[in-house]
Coordinates of C-alpha atoms and ligand atoms in Angstrom, one line a residue:
M180 CA 154.5 189.1 106.3
T181 CA 151.5 189.3 104.0
V182 CA 150.0 186.5 101.8
T183 CA 148.2 187.1 98.6
R184 CA 145.2 184.9 98.0
D185 CA 145.9 182.5 95.2
I186 CA 143.0 182.5 92.6
K187 CA 142.4 180.1 89.8
A188 CA 142.0 181.6 86.4
S189 CA 139.2 179.1 85.7
W190 CA 137.0 180.4 88.5
N191 CA 133.8 182.2 87.5
A192 CA 133.5 186.0 87.9
A193 CA 131.2 185.5 90.9
T194 CA 134.0 183.7 92.8
K195 CA 136.7 186.0 91.7
L196 CA 134.5 188.9 93.0
V197 CA 134.6 187.5 96.5
H198 CA 138.3 186.4 96.7
A199 CA 140.5 187.9 94.0
G200 CA 143.3 190.3 95.1
Q201 CA 143.1 189.9 98.8
T202 CA 146.3 190.1 100.7
R203 CA 146.2 188.8 104.3
S204 CA 148.4 190.1 107.1
Q205 CA 150.1 188.1 109.8
F206 CA 146.8 188.1 111.7
K207 CA 145.1 186.0 109.0
E208 CA 141.8 188.1 109.0
T209 CA 138.8 186.9 106.9
S210 CA 137.8 190.3 105.7
E211 CA 140.1 192.7 103.8
T212 CA 142.2 195.0 105.9
I213 CA 141.9 198.8 105.7
Y214 CA 145.4 200.2 105.6
M215 CA 144.5 203.7 106.7
T216 CA 148.1 205.1 106.3
S217 CA 149.5 207.8 104.2
G218 CA 153.1 206.9 104.4
Y219 CA 155.3 203.7 105.1
V220 CA 158.6 203.4 107.1
Y221 CA 162.0 202.0 106.1
G222 CA 164.3 200.0 108.3
T223 CA 167.4 201.9 106.9
A224 CA 168.2 204.8 104.7
E225 CA 169.3 202.4 102.1
E226 CA 165.9 200.8 102.1
A227 CA 164.3 204.1 101.4
E228 CA 166.8 204.8 98.6
A229 CA 166.1 201.4 97.1
A230 CA 162.4 202.1 97.2
F231 CA 162.8 205.4 95.3
D232 CA 165.0 204.1 92.6
N233 CA 162.6 201.2 92.2
S234 CA 165.2 198.5 92.7
Q235 CA 163.2 197.2 95.6
P236 CA 159.4 197.9 94.7
R237 CA 157.2 198.5 97.8
F238 CA 154.7 200.9 99.0
V239 CA 156.3 204.3 99.5
Y240 CA 153.4 206.8 99.7
S241 CA 149.6 206.4 99.3
R242 CA 149.3 209.0 96.7
F243 CA 150.7 206.3 94.3
G244 CA 150.1 203.1 96.1
N245 CA 148.3 201.6 99.2
P246 CA 147.7 197.9 100.1
T247 CA 143.9 198.3 100.4
V248 CA 143.7 200.2 97.1
S249 CA 145.9 197.6 95.5
M250 CA 143.5 194.8 96.7
F251 CA 140.7 196.6 94.9
E252 CA 142.8 197.0 91.7
Q253 CA 143.8 193.4 91.8
R254 CA 140.2 192.3 92.2
M255 CA 139.2 194.4 89.2
V256 CA 142.1 193.1 87.1
A257 CA 140.9 189.6 87.7
I258 CA 137.3 190.3 86.7
E259 CA 138.1 192.5 83.7
G260 CA 140.8 190.3 82.3
A261 CA 143.2 193.2 82.2
E262 CA 147.0 193.2 82.8
A263 CA 147.0 196.1 85.3
A264 CA 144.8 198.9 86.8
R265 CA 145.0 202.0 88.9
A266 CA 142.1 203.2 91.1
T267 CA 141.1 206.8 91.3
S268 CA 139.1 209.0 93.6
S269 CA 136.1 209.3 91.2
G270 CA 134.9 208.1 87.8
M271 CA 135.6 211.5 86.4
A272 CA 139.2 211.4 87.7
A273 CA 139.5 208.0 85.9
V274 CA 138.2 209.5 82.6
F275 CA 140.3 212.5 82.7
A276 CA 143.5 210.7 83.7
S277 CA 143.0 208.0 81.1
L278 CA 143.0 210.6 78.4
A279 CA 145.2 213.4 79.8
S280 CA 148.0 211.0 80.4
L281 CA 147.8 209.9 76.8
V282 CA 147.6 213.0 74.6
K283 CA 149.5 216.1 74.0
A284 CA 149.0 219.4 72.0
G285 CA 148.4 218.7 68.4
D286 CA 146.9 215.2 69.0
R287 CA 143.4 214.2 67.8
I288 CA 140.7 212.3 69.7
V289 CA 137.6 210.9 68.1
A290 CA 134.6 210.3 70.3
S291 CA 131.0 209.2 70.2
D292 CA 128.7 212.2 70.8
A293 CA 126.4 210.4 73.3
L294 CA 128.3 210.9 76.6
F295 CA 127.8 211.5 80.3
G296 CA 127.8 215.3 80.7
S297 CA 131.2 215.6 82.4
C298 CA 132.9 213.3 79.8
Q299 CA 131.6 215.5 77.1
F300 CA 132.9 218.6 79.0
I301 CA 136.5 217.2 79.2
L302 CA 136.5 216.3 75.4
A303 CA 134.7 219.5 74.3
E304 CA 136.0 222.2 76.6
I305 CA 139.1 221.1 78.6
L306 CA 141.3 219.2 76.1
P307 CA 140.8 221.6 73.2
K308 CA 141.9 224.4 75.5
W309 CA 145.2 222.5 75.6
G310 CA 145.5 222.2 71.9
V311 CA 144.0 218.7 71.5
E312 CA 141.5 218.4 68.6
T313 CA 138.3 216.5 69.5
V314 CA 135.9 215.1 66.7
F315 CA 132.5 213.9 67.7
V316 CA 130.7 211.3 65.7
D317 CA 127.2 209.6 66.2
G318 CA 128.5 206.4 67.8
R319 CA 125.8 204.2 66.2
D320 CA 127.0 205.0 62.7
L321 CA 130.1 203.1 61.5
E322 CA 130.4 205.4 58.4
Q323 CA 130.9 208.4 60.6
W324 CA 133.5 206.5 62.6
K325 CA 135.2 205.4 59.3
A326 CA 135.3 209.0 57.9
A327 CA 136.6 210.5 61.3
L328 CA 139.3 207.7 61.7
A329 CA 140.6 208.2 58.1
K330 CA 143.2 210.5 59.6
P331 CA 145.9 209.4 62.2
T332 CA 144.3 209.6 65.7
K333 CA 145.7 209.3 69.2
A334 CA 142.7 208.2 71.1
V335 CA 139.1 207.0 70.6
F336 CA 136.7 207.6 73.6
L337 CA 133.1 206.1 73.8
E338 CA 130.4 204.9 76.2
S339 CA 128.3 202.0 75.4
P340 CA 125.4 201.9 76.4
S341 CA 125.4 205.7 76.7
N342 CA 124.0 207.8 79.5
P343 CA 121.1 208.4 79.3
G344 CA 120.1 207.6 75.8
L345 CA 121.3 203.9 75.9
R346 CA 122.8 204.1 72.6
L347 CA 125.3 201.3 71.6
V348 CA 128.6 201.4 69.8
D349 CA 129.7 198.4 67.9
L350 CA 133.0 197.9 70.1
K351 CA 134.7 195.4 67.8
A352 CA 134.1 197.3 64.6
V353 CA 135.2 200.7 66.0
A354 CA 138.3 199.1 67.7
D355 CA 139.3 197.7 64.4
L356 CA 138.9 201.1 62.7
A357 CA 140.6 202.9 65.5
H358 CA 143.7 200.6 65.5
K359 CA 144.1 201.3 61.7
A360 CA 144.3 205.0 62.7
G361 CA 146.8 204.3 65.4
A362 CA 144.4 205.1 68.2
T363 CA 144.2 203.8 71.7
V364 CA 140.6 202.8 72.4
V365 CA 139.2 204.0 75.8
V366 CA 135.7 202.7 76.8
D367 CA 133.6 204.0 79.6
N368 CA 131.9 200.8 80.6
V369 CA 129.8 202.1 83.5
F370 CA 126.5 201.2 82.2
A371 CA 127.4 197.7 81.2
T372 CA 129.4 196.9 84.4
P373 CA 132.3 194.5 84.3
L374 CA 129.9 191.6 84.3
L375 CA 127.8 192.4 81.2
Q376 CA 130.4 193.5 78.7
Q377 CA 134.1 193.0 78.4
P378 CA 135.4 195.7 76.1
L379 CA 139.1 194.4 76.3
K380 CA 137.9 191.1 74.8
L381 CA 136.2 193.0 71.9
G382 CA 139.4 194.9 71.0
A383 CA 139.4 198.0 73.4
D384 CA 142.8 198.9 75.0
V385 CA 141.6 200.8 78.1
V386 CA 138.5 200.4 80.3
V387 CA 137.4 203.1 82.8
Y388 CA 134.7 202.9 85.5
S389 CA 132.9 205.2 87.9
A390 CA 133.1 202.8 90.8
T391 CA 130.6 205.1 92.4
K392 CA 127.9 203.4 90.5
H393 CA 127.4 199.6 90.4
I394 CA 130.7 198.6 92.0
D395 CA 129.9 200.3 95.2
G396 CA 126.2 199.8 94.3
Q397 CA 124.9 201.1 97.6
G398 CA 125.4 204.8 97.2
R399 CA 128.1 205.2 99.8
C400 CA 131.2 206.5 98.2
L401 CA 133.0 207.9 95.1
G402 CA 135.7 206.0 93.2
G403 CA 136.9 205.1 89.8
I404 CA 139.4 202.8 88.1
I405 CA 141.3 202.5 84.9
L406 CA 142.3 199.1 83.4
G407 CA 144.6 198.2 80.5
T408 CA 147.9 196.7 79.5
E409 CA 150.9 196.8 81.8
K410 CA 152.7 199.1 79.4
Y411 CA 149.8 201.7 79.3
I412 CA 149.2 201.5 83.1
N413 CA 152.7 201.5 84.3
E414 CA 154.4 203.8 81.7
T415 CA 151.6 206.1 80.5
L416 CA 149.2 206.4 83.3
Q417 CA 151.2 205.8 86.6
P418 CA 153.5 208.9 86.2
F419 CA 150.4 211.1 85.6
I420 CA 148.6 209.7 88.6
R421 CA 151.8 209.7 90.8
H422 CA 152.4 213.4 90.3
T423 CA 148.8 214.9 89.9
G424 CA 147.3 212.7 92.7
P425 CA 143.7 211.7 91.9
S426 CA 144.1 208.8 94.4
L427 CA 141.5 206.7 96.0
S428 CA 141.3 206.6 99.8
P429 CA 141.9 203.3 101.4
M430 CA 138.5 203.5 103.2
N431 CA 136.7 203.9 99.9
A432 CA 138.8 201.1 98.3
W433 CA 137.5 198.8 101.2
I434 CA 133.9 199.9 100.6
L435 CA 134.3 199.1 96.9
L436 CA 135.9 195.7 97.6
K437 CA 132.8 194.9 99.7
G438 CA 130.6 196.2 96.8
L439 CA 132.3 193.8 94.5
E440 CA 131.6 190.8 96.6
T441 CA 127.7 191.3 95.9
L442 CA 128.1 192.7 92.4
D443 CA 127.2 189.4 90.6
L444 CA 123.9 188.9 92.7
R445 CA 122.8 192.5 92.4
I446 CA 123.4 192.8 88.7
A447 CA 121.6 189.6 88.0
K448 CA 118.5 190.9 90.0
Q449 CA 118.7 194.4 88.6
C450 CA 118.8 193.2 85.0
E451 CA 116.0 190.8 85.6
S452 CA 113.8 193.6 87.1
S453 CA 114.9 196.2 84.5
L454 CA 113.6 194.0 81.6
K455 CA 110.3 193.3 83.5
I456 CA 109.8 197.0 84.0
A457 CA 110.7 197.8 80.4
R458 CA 108.1 195.2 79.1
A459 CA 105.5 196.7 81.6
L460 CA 106.0 200.2 80.3
Q461 CA 106.4 199.4 76.6
G462 CA 103.4 200.6 74.5
H463 CA 101.9 202.7 77.4
A464 CA 99.7 205.5 76.0
K465 CA 101.5 208.3 77.7
L466 CA 105.0 207.2 76.6
A467 CA 106.5 208.1 73.3
Q468 CA 109.2 205.4 73.6
V469 CA 110.9 203.0 76.0
S470 CA 114.6 202.1 75.6
Y471 CA 116.4 199.1 77.2
P472 CA 119.0 197.3 75.2
T473 CA 117.6 193.8 75.4
L474 CA 114.0 194.8 75.0
E475 CA 112.4 193.4 71.9
G476 CA 112.0 196.2 69.3
F477 CA 115.0 198.2 70.7
P478 CA 116.7 199.6 67.5
Q479 CA 120.1 198.1 68.4
Y480 CA 118.8 194.9 69.9
E481 CA 121.0 192.7 67.8
L482 CA 124.2 194.5 68.7
A483 CA 123.1 194.4 72.4
K484 CA 122.7 190.6 72.2
K485 CA 126.1 190.3 70.4
Q486 CA 128.3 192.2 72.7
M487 CA 126.5 192.2 76.0
S488 CA 125.4 189.3 78.2
G489 CA 122.5 191.3 79.7
G490 CA 120.7 194.6 79.2
G491 CA 122.0 196.3 82.3
T492 CA 120.2 198.0 85.2
M493 CA 119.3 201.3 83.4
L494 CA 116.4 202.1 81.2
S495 CA 114.9 205.3 79.8
F496 CA 111.5 206.3 78.6
S497 CA 110.1 209.4 77.1
L498 CA 106.7 211.1 78.2
A499 CA 104.7 212.1 75.1
G500 CA 103.7 215.2 77.2
G501 CA 107.3 216.6 77.4
K502 CA 108.8 218.2 80.5
A503 CA 105.5 219.0 82.3
A504 CA 104.6 215.3 82.1
A505 CA 108.0 214.1 83.1
F506 CA 107.9 216.4 86.2
K507 CA 104.4 215.2 87.0
L508 CA 105.5 211.6 86.9
L509 CA 108.6 212.1 89.0
N510 CA 106.6 214.1 91.6
A511 CA 104.0 211.3 91.7
L512 CA 106.5 208.4 92.5
E513 CA 106.1 207.1 96.0
L514 CA 108.8 204.3 95.9
V515 CA 111.3 205.5 93.3
L516 CA 113.4 208.3 94.4
I517 CA 114.4 211.4 92.4
S518 CA 118.2 211.3 92.2
N519 CA 120.9 211.8 89.6
N520 CA 123.0 209.0 90.9
L521 CA 122.6 205.4 89.4
G522 CA 123.6 201.8 89.9
D523 CA 122.3 202.0 93.6
S524 CA 120.3 199.4 95.5
K525 CA 117.6 202.1 95.7
S526 CA 115.7 202.8 92.5
L527 CA 116.5 206.3 91.3
A528 CA 114.9 208.4 88.4
T529 CA 116.1 211.6 87.0
H530 CA 115.1 214.1 84.2
P531 CA 118.4 214.4 82.3
A532 CA 117.4 217.6 80.3
T533 CA 117.2 219.6 83.5
T534 CA 119.8 217.8 85.7
T535 CA 122.8 215.8 84.3
H536 CA 122.6 217.2 80.8
Q537 CA 121.3 220.7 81.6
R538 CA 124.5 222.3 80.5
L539 CA 124.1 221.2 76.9
T540 CA 122.0 223.2 74.4
V541 CA 118.7 222.0 73.2
E542 CA 120.3 221.0 69.8
Q543 CA 123.2 219.1 71.5
R544 CA 120.7 217.2 73.7
A545 CA 118.5 216.4 70.7
K546 CA 121.6 214.9 68.9
Q547 CA 122.0 212.6 71.9
G548 CA 118.3 211.6 71.9
I549 CA 117.6 213.6 75.2
D550 CA 114.2 215.2 74.6
E551 CA 112.3 217.2 77.2
G552 CA 110.1 214.2 78.2
L553 CA 113.0 211.8 78.7
V554 CA 113.2 210.1 82.2
R555 CA 116.2 207.9 83.2
L556 CA 115.4 205.1 85.6
S557 CA 118.2 203.3 87.5
V558 CA 116.6 200.0 88.7
G559 CA 117.5 199.0 92.2
L560 CA 117.0 195.9 94.4
E561 CA 113.3 196.4 95.4
H562 CA 110.8 193.8 94.2
A563 CA 110.1 194.4 90.4
D564 CA 106.3 194.3 91.0
D565 CA 106.5 197.2 93.6
L566 CA 108.5 199.2 91.2
I567 CA 106.0 198.5 88.2
D568 CA 103.1 199.5 90.5
D569 CA 104.8 202.7 91.5
L570 CA 105.6 203.7 87.9
L571 CA 102.1 202.8 86.5
N572 CA 100.5 204.6 89.4
A573 CA 102.6 207.7 88.7
L574 CA 101.8 207.6 85.0
K575 CA 98.1 207.8 86.0
A576 CA 98.9 211.2 87.5
V577 CA 100.2 212.5 84.2
Ligands
LIG781 C1 128.8 208.8 86.8 C2 129.4 208.5 85.5 C3 130.8 209.1 85.4 C4 131.4 209.9 86.5 O1 131.7 209.2 87.6 P1 131.8 209.8 89.1 O2 132.2 208.8 89.9 O3 130.5 210.5 89.5 O4 132.9 210.9 89.0 C5 131.4 208.8 84.2 N1 130.8 208.2 83.2 C6 129.6 207.6 83.3 C7 128.9 206.9 82.2 C8 128.8 207.8 84.4 O5 127.6 207.4 84.6

């Protein structure tokens, strides 16, 4: 006999992050249980039959359902204000399943052009190969969205803020245009985290995360999740996941549950440090620009204030001296680590043009605002003053 923890809708996100979704076994354990099992047993053959014809819903196989994974899904549902969710083995599995389950040959997708490299690959290379048309627009420009969405469209896909250029999309305005074109709006909300921006409240239909980033937040495992209406999750997505198998392991679901318990604390601290660092770097003689959504002077500052409750844990800046200067800076860092991961408790810096976005052409990178001098910084949990000292010292080496 298991008992699911009751939660109050009125509780704040910080409280739900600790308690929501937990199912206790007969042993009444405090911490979530890791149900490390691939299958489940039935008392009788009739029970098995009823499980498979869905007349007695229950766990039947961990490719499509597992109690620990379900706890993670239910905790995320409570935070996001979604009706349902399915967890996946990585963020890319979530992005791919969210779209591949929705479209068929002949359908059309409109997407913003400032995207994480692998998201861009799915839209520009994989789906067109299967007869899906993809149209890219500058996500900041509502006129381009309007023109692209003048035709019937199956899905809209976007990232806001984008990786690594921190470009924002007006979620409410684009969702309204998309719905008129008949499109399902899918938002990759990784940079904003579930705490700083709630796309479903702004009109989006589906939200996806790489849980590898802030949700784990400590660089330990891969994971992803897709959230939306019960109709989309159960009727469109679940059959795709059930039969193609991008499933999250119970062990990783448990790590992600533990990550969620500290998400509110980490994001608050990391946002505060990020803004401090952005202010300390702004106007530096060796930098051509510093981007952070809630930094005074950021081109989309007003939009950031309107749709986000904080600027996030990521900032980017461009060295006036291009690639050579960016490499000198990275190599001179003593505290900040060079890594292409993000959302970690350790601060991480990367040079997108030669790592995460290397596959793109110079022109494609320029369109996304990724110049040769751009450095992306994921701000961790170290003391902000130590991070600022490290960055300013490294800038001296440039
Ligand atoms: C990292 C990332 C992904 C992919 O997630 P994985 O867990 O690495 O598969 C997708 N979108 C964005 C914006 C990301 O930063």
